[in-house]
mmCIF file of C-alpha atoms in Angstrom:
data_model
loop_
_atom_site.group_PDB
_atom_site.id
_atom_site.type_symbol
_atom_site.label_atom_id
_atom_site.label_comp_id
_atom_site.label_asym_id
_atom_site.label_seq_id
_atom_site.Cartn_x
_atom_site.Cartn_y
_atom_site.Cartn_z
ATOM 1 C CA MET A 1 0.043 0.102 -0.380
ATOM 2 C CA ASN A 2 1.474 3.332 -1.123
ATOM 3 C CA THR A 3 -1.315 5.551 0.961
ATOM 4 C CA ILE A 4 -3.389 4.925 3.824
ATOM 5 C CA THR A 5 -5.764 7.408 5.095
ATOM 6 C CA VAL A 6 -7.202 7.167 8.767
ATOM 7 C CA ILE A 7 -10.771 9.010 8.866
ATOM 8 C CA GLY A 8 -11.319 10.286 12.362
ATOM 9 C CA ALA A 9 -8.662 12.122 14.496
ATOM 10 C CA SER A 10 -9.779 9.947 17.519
ATOM 11 C CA LEU A 11 -7.942 7.747 20.054
ATOM 12 C CA ALA A 12 -8.935 5.176 17.926
ATOM 13 C CA GLY A 13 -7.404 6.580 15.221
ATOM 14 C CA ILE A 14 -3.974 7.838 16.711
ATOM 15 C CA HIS A 15 -3.891 4.030 17.772
ATOM 16 C CA ALA A 16 -4.766 2.740 14.123
ATOM 17 C CA ALA A 17 -1.923 5.691 13.301
ATOM 18 C CA LEU A 18 0.615 4.393 15.599
ATOM 19 C CA ALA A 19 0.246 0.929 15.046
ATOM 20 C CA LEU A 20 0.811 1.057 11.343
ATOM 21 C CA ARG A 21 3.970 2.752 11.655
ATOM 22 C CA ALA A 22 4.901 0.032 14.363
ATOM 23 C CA GLU A 23 4.038 -2.781 11.618
ATOM 24 C CA GLY A 24 6.601 -1.497 9.560
ATOM 25 C CA TYR A 25 4.499 0.710 7.216
ATOM 26 C CA ASP A 26 6.453 3.138 5.846
ATOM 27 C CA GLY A 27 4.109 4.794 2.933
ATOM 28 C CA ARG A 28 2.206 8.043 2.967
ATOM 29 C CA LEU A 29 -0.398 8.246 5.981
ATOM 30 C CA VAL A 30 -3.193 10.613 6.038
ATOM 31 C CA ILE A 31 -5.528 11.268 9.114
ATOM 32 C CA VAL A 32 -8.420 13.385 8.414
ATOM 33 C CA GLY A 33 -10.193 14.940 11.399
ATOM 34 C CA GLU A 34 -13.634 16.792 11.972
ATOM 35 C CA GLU A 35 -12.113 18.680 15.091
ATOM 36 C CA HIS A 36 -9.577 21.302 14.819
ATOM 37 C CA HIS A 37 -7.668 19.679 17.586
ATOM 38 C CA ARG A 38 -5.174 16.719 17.287
ATOM 39 C CA PRO A 39 -6.087 13.445 18.951
ATOM 40 C CA TYR A 40 -7.042 13.660 22.689
ATOM 41 C CA ASP A 41 -8.284 12.093 25.933
ATOM 42 C CA ARG A 42 -12.050 12.383 26.060
ATOM 43 C CA PRO A 43 -12.950 10.644 29.706
ATOM 44 C CA PRO A 44 -11.627 13.770 31.513
ATOM 45 C CA LEU A 45 -13.883 16.160 29.916
ATOM 46 C CA SER A 46 -16.789 15.463 32.051
ATOM 47 C CA LYS A 47 -14.640 15.323 34.779
ATOM 48 C CA GLU A 48 -11.317 17.128 35.685
ATOM 49 C CA PHE A 49 -11.269 18.960 32.766
ATOM 50 C CA LEU A 50 -14.945 20.338 33.757
ATOM 51 C CA THR A 51 -14.142 21.132 36.732
ATOM 52 C CA GLY A 52 -10.964 23.129 35.791
ATOM 53 C CA ALA A 53 -8.375 20.845 37.257
ATOM 54 C CA LEU A 54 -6.983 19.950 33.727
ATOM 55 C CA THR A 55 -6.219 22.197 31.012
ATOM 56 C CA ALA A 56 -7.014 21.495 27.418
ATOM 57 C CA GLU A 57 -3.208 20.791 26.831
ATOM 58 C CA ARG A 58 -3.077 17.750 28.588
ATOM 59 C CA LEU A 59 -5.599 15.969 27.185
ATOM 60 C CA ALA A 60 -2.938 14.945 23.744
ATOM 61 C CA LEU A 61 -2.752 11.392 23.373
ATOM 62 C CA ALA A 62 0.757 12.022 21.399
ATOM 63 C CA ASP A 63 3.139 14.184 22.323
ATOM 64 C CA ALA A 64 5.261 16.499 20.179
ATOM 65 C CA GLU A 65 8.067 13.747 19.427
ATOM 66 C CA GLU A 66 5.261 10.902 18.380
ATOM 67 C CA ILE A 67 3.797 13.177 16.455
ATOM 68 C CA GLY A 68 7.040 13.723 14.586
ATOM 69 C CA GLU A 69 7.287 10.075 14.206
ATOM 70 C CA LEU A 70 4.561 9.645 12.507
ATOM 71 C CA ASP A 71 5.165 11.370 9.646
ATOM 72 C CA ALA A 72 1.369 12.042 8.772
ATOM 73 C CA ASP A 73 -0.480 14.870 6.930
ATOM 74 C CA TRP A 74 -2.941 16.015 8.799
ATOM 75 C CA LEU A 75 -6.155 17.259 7.613
ATOM 76 C CA LEU A 76 -8.040 18.640 10.546
ATOM 77 C CA GLY A 77 -11.362 20.858 10.516
ATOM 78 C CA THR A 78 -12.135 18.963 7.830
ATOM 79 C CA ARG A 79 -15.191 16.246 7.508
ATOM 80 C CA ALA A 80 -15.087 12.920 5.559
ATOM 81 C CA GLU A 81 -18.696 12.817 3.446
ATOM 82 C CA GLY A 82 -18.109 10.093 1.002
ATOM 83 C CA LEU A 83 -16.073 7.111 0.501
ATOM 84 C CA ASP A 84 -15.956 5.466 -3.060
ATOM 85 C CA PRO A 85 -14.163 1.630 -2.374
ATOM 86 C CA PRO A 86 -13.943 1.033 -6.092
ATOM 87 C CA SER A 87 -12.369 4.143 -7.086
ATOM 88 C CA ARG A 88 -10.180 4.011 -3.521
ATOM 89 C CA THR A 89 -11.539 7.653 -3.227
ATOM 90 C CA VAL A 90 -12.288 9.819 -0.240
ATOM 91 C CA THR A 91 -14.117 12.679 -0.751
ATOM 92 C CA LEU A 92 -13.873 15.287 2.079
ATOM 93 C CA THR A 93 -16.666 18.415 2.598
ATOM 94 C CA ASP A 94 -14.249 21.058 0.987
ATOM 95 C CA GLY A 95 -14.507 19.090 -2.048
ATOM 96 C CA ARG A 96 -11.378 17.561 -2.480
ATOM 97 C CA ARG A 97 -11.070 13.960 -3.263
ATOM 98 C CA LEU A 98 -8.004 11.341 -1.917
ATOM 99 C CA SER A 99 -6.897 8.673 -3.398
ATOM 100 C CA THR A 100 -5.997 5.990 -0.860
ATOM 101 C CA ASP A 101 -4.905 1.928 -1.211
ATOM 102 C CA GLY A 102 -6.248 1.482 2.747
ATOM 103 C CA VAL A 103 -8.613 2.900 4.677
ATOM 104 C CA VAL A 104 -9.032 3.056 8.944
ATOM 105 C CA LEU A 105 -12.748 4.082 9.402
ATOM 106 C CA ALA A 106 -12.385 5.842 13.477
ATOM 107 C CA THR A 107 -14.926 8.475 13.072
ATOM 108 C CA GLY A 108 -16.512 7.580 16.656
ATOM 109 C CA ALA A 109 -20.333 8.420 17.210
ATOM 110 C CA VAL A 110 -22.264 11.564 17.923
ATOM 111 C CA PRO A 111 -24.665 12.545 20.695
ATOM 112 C CA ARG A 112 -28.050 11.809 20.616
ATOM 113 C CA THR A 113 -30.191 15.090 20.999
ATOM 114 C CA LEU A 114 -33.686 16.210 21.690
ATOM 115 C CA PRO A 115 -36.118 17.211 19.272
ATOM 116 C CA GLY A 116 -37.254 20.955 19.488
ATOM 117 C CA GLU A 117 -35.693 24.381 19.004
ATOM 118 C CA PRO A 118 -32.065 25.078 19.442
ATOM 119 C CA LEU A 119 -32.025 26.641 22.730
ATOM 120 C CA ALA A 120 -28.699 28.177 24.006
ATOM 121 C CA GLY A 121 -27.519 26.715 27.649
ATOM 122 C CA VAL A 122 -28.408 23.004 25.708
ATOM 123 C CA HIS A 123 -25.347 21.117 25.721
ATOM 124 C CA THR A 124 -24.034 17.863 24.496
ATOM 125 C CA LEU A 125 -20.860 16.507 26.062
ATOM 126 C CA ARG A 126 -18.394 15.091 23.242
ATOM 127 C CA THR A 127 -15.716 16.950 21.720
ATOM 128 C CA LEU A 128 -13.481 19.388 23.395
ATOM 129 C CA ASP A 129 -15.298 22.274 22.779
ATOM 130 C CA ASP A 130 -18.654 20.825 23.667
ATOM 131 C CA ALA A 131 -17.159 20.821 27.404
ATOM 132 C CA ALA A 132 -15.169 24.374 27.211
ATOM 133 C CA ALA A 133 -18.233 25.905 26.281
ATOM 134 C CA LEU A 134 -20.189 24.148 28.962
ATOM 135 C CA ARG A 135 -17.290 25.027 31.165
ATOM 136 C CA GLU A 136 -17.490 28.350 30.208
ATOM 137 C CA GLU A 137 -21.305 28.608 31.851
ATOM 138 C CA LEU A 138 -20.645 26.910 34.537
ATOM 139 C CA SER A 139 -17.988 29.342 35.797
ATOM 140 C CA ARG A 140 -20.364 32.415 35.408
ATOM 141 C CA GLY A 141 -21.755 31.965 39.000
ATOM 142 C CA GLN A 142 -24.101 28.885 40.783
ATOM 143 C CA VAL A 143 -26.618 27.987 38.080
ATOM 144 C CA ARG A 144 -29.620 25.182 37.945
ATOM 145 C CA VAL A 145 -28.458 22.104 35.887
ATOM 146 C CA VAL A 146 -30.537 19.322 34.943
ATOM 147 C CA VAL A 147 -28.671 16.211 33.431
ATOM 148 C CA ILE A 148 -30.955 14.312 31.290
ATOM 149 C CA GLY A 149 -29.577 10.779 31.141
ATOM 150 C CA ALA A 150 -27.923 9.203 34.162
ATOM 151 C CA GLY A 151 -25.886 7.409 32.413
ATOM 152 C CA PHE A 152 -21.748 7.109 32.726
ATOM 153 C CA ILE A 153 -21.575 10.648 31.243
ATOM 154 C CA GLY A 154 -24.853 11.969 32.757
ATOM 155 C CA ALA A 155 -23.588 10.863 36.169
ATOM 156 C CA GLU A 156 -19.921 12.230 35.764
ATOM 157 C CA VAL A 157 -21.415 15.434 34.282
ATOM 158 C CA ALA A 158 -23.727 15.595 38.010
ATOM 159 C CA SER A 159 -20.505 14.710 40.241
ATOM 160 C CA SER A 160 -18.777 17.745 38.332
ATOM 161 C CA CYS A 161 -21.174 19.920 38.797
ATOM 162 C CA ALA A 162 -21.951 19.351 42.602
ATOM 163 C CA THR A 163 -18.628 19.597 42.620
ATOM 164 C CA LEU A 164 -18.549 22.986 41.402
ATOM 165 C CA GLY A 165 -21.577 24.164 43.652
ATOM 166 C CA HIS A 166 -24.054 24.387 41.539
ATOM 167 C CA SER A 167 -27.904 22.738 42.115
ATOM 168 C CA VAL A 168 -27.931 19.502 40.243
ATOM 169 C CA THR A 169 -31.418 17.641 38.897
ATOM 170 C CA VAL A 170 -30.735 14.307 37.266
ATOM 171 C CA VAL A 171 -33.474 13.151 35.022
ATOM 172 C CA GLU A 172 -33.308 9.278 34.158
ATOM 173 C CA ALA A 173 -36.070 7.434 31.893
ATOM 174 C CA ALA A 174 -35.358 3.753 33.831
ATOM 175 C CA ALA A 175 -36.139 3.119 37.111
ATOM 176 C CA GLN A 176 -32.853 3.515 38.466
ATOM 177 C CA PRO A 177 -29.231 4.994 37.249
ATOM 178 C CA LEU A 178 -27.064 2.467 35.002
ATOM 179 C CA LEU A 179 -29.478 -0.278 35.734
ATOM 180 C CA PRO A 180 -28.812 -1.800 31.927
ATOM 181 C CA GLN A 181 -25.074 -2.045 32.783
ATOM 182 C CA LEU A 182 -25.243 -2.798 36.432
ATOM 183 C CA GLY A 183 -28.663 -4.461 37.542
ATOM 184 C CA ALA A 184 -30.606 -3.240 39.817
ATOM 185 C CA HIS A 185 -28.616 -4.015 43.056
ATOM 186 C CA MET A 186 -25.932 -2.169 42.189
ATOM 187 C CA ALA A 187 -27.972 0.681 40.024
ATOM 188 C CA GLU A 188 -29.394 1.494 43.655
ATOM 189 C CA PHE A 189 -25.676 2.031 45.086
ATOM 190 C CA CYS A 190 -25.407 4.500 42.263
ATOM 191 C CA ALA A 191 -28.377 6.240 42.733
ATOM 192 C CA ASP A 192 -27.077 6.722 46.403
ATOM 193 C CA LEU A 193 -24.448 8.476 44.973
ATOM 194 C CA HIS A 194 -26.278 11.338 43.892
ATOM 195 C CA THR A 195 -28.378 11.612 46.572
ATOM 196 C CA ASP A 196 -25.427 11.442 48.974
ATOM 197 C CA HIS A 197 -24.208 14.752 47.476
ATOM 198 C CA GLY A 198 -27.121 16.502 47.389
ATOM 199 C CA VAL A 199 -27.778 16.095 43.785
ATOM 200 C CA THR A 200 -31.629 15.502 43.207
ATOM 201 C CA LEU A 201 -32.713 12.135 41.090
ATOM 202 C CA LEU A 202 -35.513 11.677 39.735
ATOM 203 C CA THR A 203 -36.189 8.326 37.824
ATOM 204 C CA GLY A 204 -38.714 6.646 35.866
ATOM 205 C CA THR A 205 -40.059 9.827 33.395
ATOM 206 C CA GLY A 206 -38.401 10.983 29.959
ATOM 207 C CA VAL A 207 -38.475 14.746 29.160
ATOM 208 C CA ARG A 208 -41.350 15.610 26.785
ATOM 209 C CA ALA A 209 -39.365 18.806 25.315
ATOM 210 C CA LEU A 210 -37.238 21.966 26.816
ATOM 211 C CA HIS A 211 -38.646 25.478 26.579
ATOM 212 C CA PRO A 212 -36.950 28.855 26.208
ATOM 213 C CA ASP A 213 -37.033 31.262 29.431
ATOM 214 C CA GLY A 214 -40.089 33.630 28.129
ATOM 215 C CA GLY A 215 -39.011 34.194 25.357
ATOM 216 C CA ARG A 216 -36.388 36.046 26.192
ATOM 217 C CA PRO A 217 -33.622 36.073 23.775
ATOM 218 C CA ALA A 218 -29.569 34.886 24.840
ATOM 219 C CA ALA A 219 -28.350 37.991 24.518
ATOM 220 C CA ALA A 220 -29.554 41.779 23.856
ATOM 221 C CA GLY A 221 -29.952 42.311 20.160
ATOM 222 C CA GLY A 222 -31.954 39.057 19.675
ATOM 223 C CA GLY A 223 -30.041 35.799 18.537
ATOM 224 C CA GLN A 224 -31.111 32.137 20.021
ATOM 225 C CA ARG A 225 -33.516 32.034 22.831
ATOM 226 C CA ARG A 226 -32.069 30.417 26.130
ATOM 227 C CA VAL A 227 -33.431 27.440 27.859
ATOM 228 C CA GLY A 228 -35.590 27.929 31.027
ATOM 229 C CA TRP A 229 -37.582 25.354 31.715
ATOM 230 C CA VAL A 230 -37.426 20.913 31.094
ATOM 231 C CA GLU A 231 -40.829 19.476 30.962
ATOM 232 C CA LEU A 232 -41.058 15.889 32.120
ATOM 233 C CA ALA A 233 -43.248 13.216 30.323
ATOM 234 C CA ASP A 234 -45.020 13.331 33.564
ATOM 235 C CA GLY A 235 -46.377 16.666 33.242
ATOM 236 C CA ARG A 236 -43.869 18.174 35.976
ATOM 237 C CA PHE A 237 -41.999 21.388 34.795
ATOM 238 C CA LEU A 238 -38.101 21.607 36.539
ATOM 239 C CA PRO A 239 -36.242 25.223 36.005
ATOM 240 C CA ALA A 240 -32.966 25.103 34.309
ATOM 241 C CA ASP A 241 -30.274 27.725 33.694
ATOM 242 C CA VAL A 242 -28.496 24.824 31.748
ATOM 243 C CA VAL A 243 -29.158 21.559 30.586
ATOM 244 C CA VAL A 244 -26.734 18.713 29.620
ATOM 245 C CA VAL A 245 -28.029 15.502 27.301
ATOM 246 C CA GLY A 246 -26.449 12.610 28.250
ATOM 247 C CA ILE A 247 -28.987 9.912 26.480
ATOM 248 C CA GLY A 248 -26.313 8.033 24.490
ATOM 249 C CA VAL A 249 -24.625 8.212 21.194
ATOM 250 C CA ARG A 250 -25.022 7.052 17.859
ATOM 251 C CA PRO A 251 -22.164 5.937 15.435
ATOM 252 C CA ALA A 252 -20.972 8.247 12.948
ATOM 253 C CA THR A 253 -21.808 6.812 9.919
ATOM 254 C CA GLY A 254 -24.268 8.852 7.790
ATOM 255 C CA TRP A 255 -21.249 9.772 5.483
ATOM 256 C CA LEU A 256 -21.067 6.080 4.557
ATOM 257 C CA GLU A 257 -24.545 5.583 3.112
ATOM 258 C CA GLY A 258 -24.353 3.999 -0.480
ATOM 259 C CA SER A 259 -20.378 3.202 -0.005
ATOM 260 C CA GLY A 260 -21.151 -0.271 0.000
ATOM 261 C CA LEU A 261 -20.158 -0.734 3.291
ATOM 262 C CA PRO A 262 -22.717 -2.417 5.923
ATOM 263 C CA LEU A 263 -24.225 -0.576 8.173
ATOM 264 C CA ASP A 264 -25.924 -1.809 11.145
ATOM 265 C CA ASP A 265 -25.530 0.521 14.307
ATOM 266 C CA GLY A 266 -21.770 1.074 13.404
ATOM 267 C CA VAL A 267 -19.843 -0.402 10.559
ATOM 268 C CA VAL A 268 -19.908 -3.897 10.212
ATOM 269 C CA CYS A 269 -16.720 -5.946 10.509
ATOM 270 C CA ASP A 270 -14.924 -9.395 12.190
ATOM 271 C CA ALA A 271 -13.042 -9.366 15.407
ATOM 272 C CA GLY A 272 -10.470 -7.913 13.913
ATOM 273 C CA GLY A 273 -12.172 -4.973 12.812
ATOM 274 C CA VAL A 274 -11.685 -6.183 8.743
ATOM 275 C CA THR A 275 -14.778 -5.293 6.608
ATOM 276 C CA PRO A 276 -16.027 -6.977 3.533
ATOM 277 C CA VAL A 277 -14.855 -4.614 1.460
ATOM 278 C CA PRO A 278 -10.844 -4.983 0.666
ATOM 279 C CA GLY A 279 -9.159 -2.110 1.930
ATOM 280 C CA VAL A 280 -11.274 -1.131 4.500
ATOM 281 C CA VAL A 281 -10.959 -1.645 8.380
ATOM 282 C CA ALA A 282 -12.637 -0.340 11.400
ATOM 283 C CA VAL A 283 -11.882 0.865 14.836
ATOM 284 C CA GLY A 284 -13.188 2.280 17.969
ATOM 285 C CA ASP A 285 -16.996 3.112 18.468
ATOM 286 C CA VAL A 286 -18.023 3.383 14.943
ATOM 287 C CA ALA A 287 -17.166 -0.739 14.659
ATOM 288 C CA ARG A 288 -19.935 -2.946 15.231
ATOM 289 C CA SER A 289 -17.124 -5.840 15.552
ATOM 290 C CA ALA A 290 -18.331 -9.594 15.512
ATOM 291 C CA GLY A 291 -22.026 -8.219 16.010
ATOM 292 C CA HIS A 292 -20.993 -5.974 19.312
ATOM 293 C CA ARG A 293 -20.186 -2.749 19.627
ATOM 294 C CA ALA A 294 -18.260 -1.420 22.332
ATOM 295 C CA GLU A 295 -18.145 2.328 23.503
ATOM 296 C CA HIS A 296 -14.954 2.060 26.056
ATOM 297 C CA TRP A 297 -11.652 3.638 26.258
ATOM 298 C CA THR A 298 -9.934 0.560 26.631
ATOM 299 C CA SER A 299 -11.022 -0.975 23.403
ATOM 300 C CA ALA A 300 -10.674 1.662 21.137
ATOM 301 C CA MET A 301 -7.210 2.064 22.495
ATOM 302 C CA GLU A 302 -6.125 -1.533 21.865
ATOM 303 C CA ALA A 303 -8.207 -2.815 19.097
ATOM 304 C CA PRO A 304 -6.629 -0.865 16.363
ATOM 305 C CA ALA A 305 -3.328 -2.606 16.685
ATOM 306 C CA VAL A 306 -5.392 -5.700 15.519
ATOM 307 C CA ALA A 307 -7.088 -3.786 12.827
ATOM 308 C CA ALA A 308 -4.015 -2.351 11.482
ATOM 309 C CA ARG A 309 -1.947 -5.619 11.166
ATOM 310 C CA ASN A 310 -5.052 -7.246 9.290
ATOM 311 C CA LEU A 311 -5.201 -3.938 6.814
ATOM 312 C CA LEU A 312 -1.427 -4.273 6.334
ATOM 313 C CA ALA A 313 -2.131 -8.198 5.490
ATOM 314 C CA GLY A 314 -4.856 -7.749 3.582
ATOM 315 C CA THR A 315 -6.934 -10.459 5.500
ATOM 316 C CA THR A 316 -7.857 -11.203 9.032
ATOM 317 C CA VAL A 317 -4.624 -12.800 10.711
ATOM 318 C CA GLU A 318 -5.775 -11.522 14.142
ATOM 319 C CA THR A 319 -8.321 -11.199 15.960
ATOM 320 C CA TYR A 320 -9.294 -8.700 19.549
ATOM 321 C CA THR A 321 -10.794 -10.854 22.077
ATOM 322 C CA ALA A 322 -9.788 -8.388 25.279
ATOM 323 C CA LEU A 323 -12.157 -8.630 28.098
ATOM 324 C CA PRO A 324 -14.683 -5.807 27.754
ATOM 325 C CA TYR A 325 -13.613 -3.175 30.510
ATOM 326 C CA PHE A 326 -14.417 0.424 31.374
ATOM 327 C CA TRP A 327 -14.417 2.703 34.412
ATOM 328 C CA SER A 328 -16.348 5.712 35.635
ATOM 329 C CA ASP A 329 -15.248 8.163 38.448
ATOM 330 C CA GLN A 330 -18.434 9.630 40.539
ATOM 331 C CA TYR A 331 -18.147 11.993 43.527
ATOM 332 C CA GLY A 332 -14.656 10.664 44.399
ATOM 333 C CA ILE A 333 -15.801 6.923 43.808
ATOM 334 C CA ARG A 334 -14.220 4.603 41.013
ATOM 335 C CA LEU A 335 -16.604 2.159 39.848
ATOM 336 C CA GLN A 336 -14.509 -0.119 37.342
ATOM 337 C CA LEU A 337 -16.474 -3.271 35.762
ATOM 338 C CA ALA A 338 -14.818 -6.115 33.565
ATOM 339 C CA GLY A 339 -16.326 -8.988 31.808
ATOM 340 C CA SER A 340 -20.153 -9.102 30.463
ATOM 341 C CA ARG A 341 -22.959 -9.285 32.793
ATOM 342 C CA GLY A 342 -26.032 -10.909 31.554
ATOM 343 C CA PRO A 343 -29.949 -9.751 32.673
ATOM 344 C CA ASP A 344 -30.057 -13.116 34.494
ATOM 345 C CA ASP A 345 -27.003 -13.088 36.283
ATOM 346 C CA THR A 346 -26.812 -12.645 39.851
ATOM 347 C CA VAL A 347 -24.202 -10.668 41.476
ATOM 348 C CA ARG A 348 -22.994 -11.174 45.004
ATOM 349 C CA VAL A 349 -20.657 -8.614 47.170
ATOM 350 C CA VAL A 350 -17.284 -10.458 48.001
ATOM 351 C CA GLU A 351 -15.092 -7.785 49.682
ATOM 352 C CA GLY A 352 -16.235 -4.325 51.256
ATOM 353 C CA SER A 353 -19.447 -2.899 51.561
ATOM 354 C CA PRO A 354 -21.543 -0.453 49.356
ATOM 355 C CA GLU A 355 -23.027 1.183 52.314
ATOM 356 C CA ASP A 356 -19.256 1.917 52.909
ATOM 357 C CA ARG A 357 -19.123 2.655 49.194
ATOM 358 C CA SER A 358 -15.607 0.687 49.041
ATOM 359 C CA PHE A 359 -16.596 -2.905 47.415
ATOM 360 C CA LEU A 360 -16.048 -5.825 45.172
ATOM 361 C CA ALA A 361 -18.800 -7.910 43.549
ATOM 362 C CA VAL A 362 -19.055 -10.957 41.186
ATOM 363 C CA TYR A 363 -21.699 -11.623 38.922
ATOM 364 C CA GLU A 364 -22.490 -15.179 38.571
ATOM 365 C CA ARG A 365 -24.362 -17.076 35.783
ATOM 366 C CA ASP A 366 -24.825 -21.078 37.179
ATOM 367 C CA GLY A 367 -21.616 -20.850 39.030
ATOM 368 C CA THR A 368 -19.582 -18.945 36.547
ATOM 369 C CA THR A 369 -18.393 -15.651 37.182
ATOM 370 C CA THR A 370 -19.000 -13.299 33.947
ATOM 371 C CA ALA A 371 -18.228 -10.090 35.328
ATOM 372 C CA VAL A 372 -16.406 -8.192 38.224
ATOM 373 C CA LEU A 373 -17.360 -5.046 39.724
ATOM 374 C CA ALA A 374 -15.749 -2.558 42.314
ATOM 375 C CA ALA A 375 -15.649 0.572 44.065
ATOM 376 C CA ASN A 376 -12.822 2.447 45.112
ATOM 377 C CA ARG A 377 -10.830 -1.342 45.174
ATOM 378 C CA PRO A 378 -8.405 -0.833 42.472
ATOM 379 C CA ARG A 379 -5.896 -3.745 43.574
ATOM 380 C CA PRO A 380 -8.519 -6.724 44.631
ATOM 381 C CA PHE A 381 -10.388 -5.509 41.059
ATOM 382 C CA MET A 382 -7.104 -6.310 38.957
ATOM 383 C CA ARG A 383 -6.698 -9.541 40.286
ATOM 384 C CA ALA A 384 -10.030 -10.138 40.079
ATOM 385 C CA ARG A 385 -9.867 -9.134 36.565
ATOM 386 C CA ARG A 386 -6.941 -11.089 35.676
ATOM 387 C CA GLU A 387 -8.517 -14.634 37.062
ATOM 388 C CA LEU A 388 -11.492 -13.910 34.841
ATOM 389 C CA ALA A 389 -9.480 -12.782 31.795
ATOM 390 C CA ARG A 390 -7.475 -16.219 32.525
ATOM 391 C CA ALA A 391 -10.800 -18.583 32.850
ATOM 392 C CA GLY A 392 -12.125 -16.975 29.452
ATOM 393 C CA MET A 393 -9.141 -18.145 27.626
ATOM 394 C CA ALA A 394 -9.126 -21.147 29.367
ATOM 395 C CA ALA A 395 -12.662 -21.662 28.074
ATOM 396 C CA VAL A 396 -12.076 -20.372 24.533
#
């Protein structure tokens, strides 16, 4: 291959580029990124960056030396809008067409939004610019924050806003926060974290609409109106100065319609990131790998090395089979989960106590451990995670 183009200057994109060079690829390497920033770490956006404990400069995923060694052509602030595999070209929004021999799809995902009039004060949190805009609003004095969605991003934003002294309400459509991920017993622990820190948690109701504040514009002289109220599905109205919408994401695949790539909640590929279209692999949040799409940092960092190897080989010579793992920091508690919890699995606390906000728990199915969960127990968790991984490899 003379030219390989990485679409997406993301965590998965930068690790794919680094892996290509590490595998000995010395041809032209092009990295296309919709944002103007070089790849940065997203997890701190809802935590340390939002609270001001971390600067944007410290989010960089590669230092100047690593960027130099990549010897890549960076096309930042540019979005890909079309891929034509037969002619091996990528079309950019500015009209340019890139000829390429191989493509790494790493466009990630975009936040889901609520329908209705765009209102100032309503935020999603996915990019550095999103986080900077929200941080600016939170720095203007105490405000009433409504967080819609009590998933990991919503919970972390609520935690950060409470830490900054704001009045925070979290609205969650499910009966408990993180219910699908953790099950009822451990979801109750997460609910208690919110209420323990003065956050109002409203569960079992969705959001019907967002309404402007008395019809007033965002600033003198007109312009976008500002949010003032959140109308819940049960008819209640919540006053809001700032609204953060954290209701999940969807894979960024719209630009691939008509490309011939199979799309089904992501780019369909095998366990090695290889798509049915020759010369095209997918990594990170946009990849639906072997029937599963992961949205976690660890897989976005590790899987691209496998996909890069397969891209250079022209076929699947390796698959990515690591144990699913993620973490979340909320209210000074680090939650860590490894494995694949099923909806009917039982959970058992084996160390510590949820009441003490420090424990290790295991999920089990037919006497077999399927996942491990910890709160502020990093060392026991790492041991349990290694044991679970070894058991999985032995089963394979």
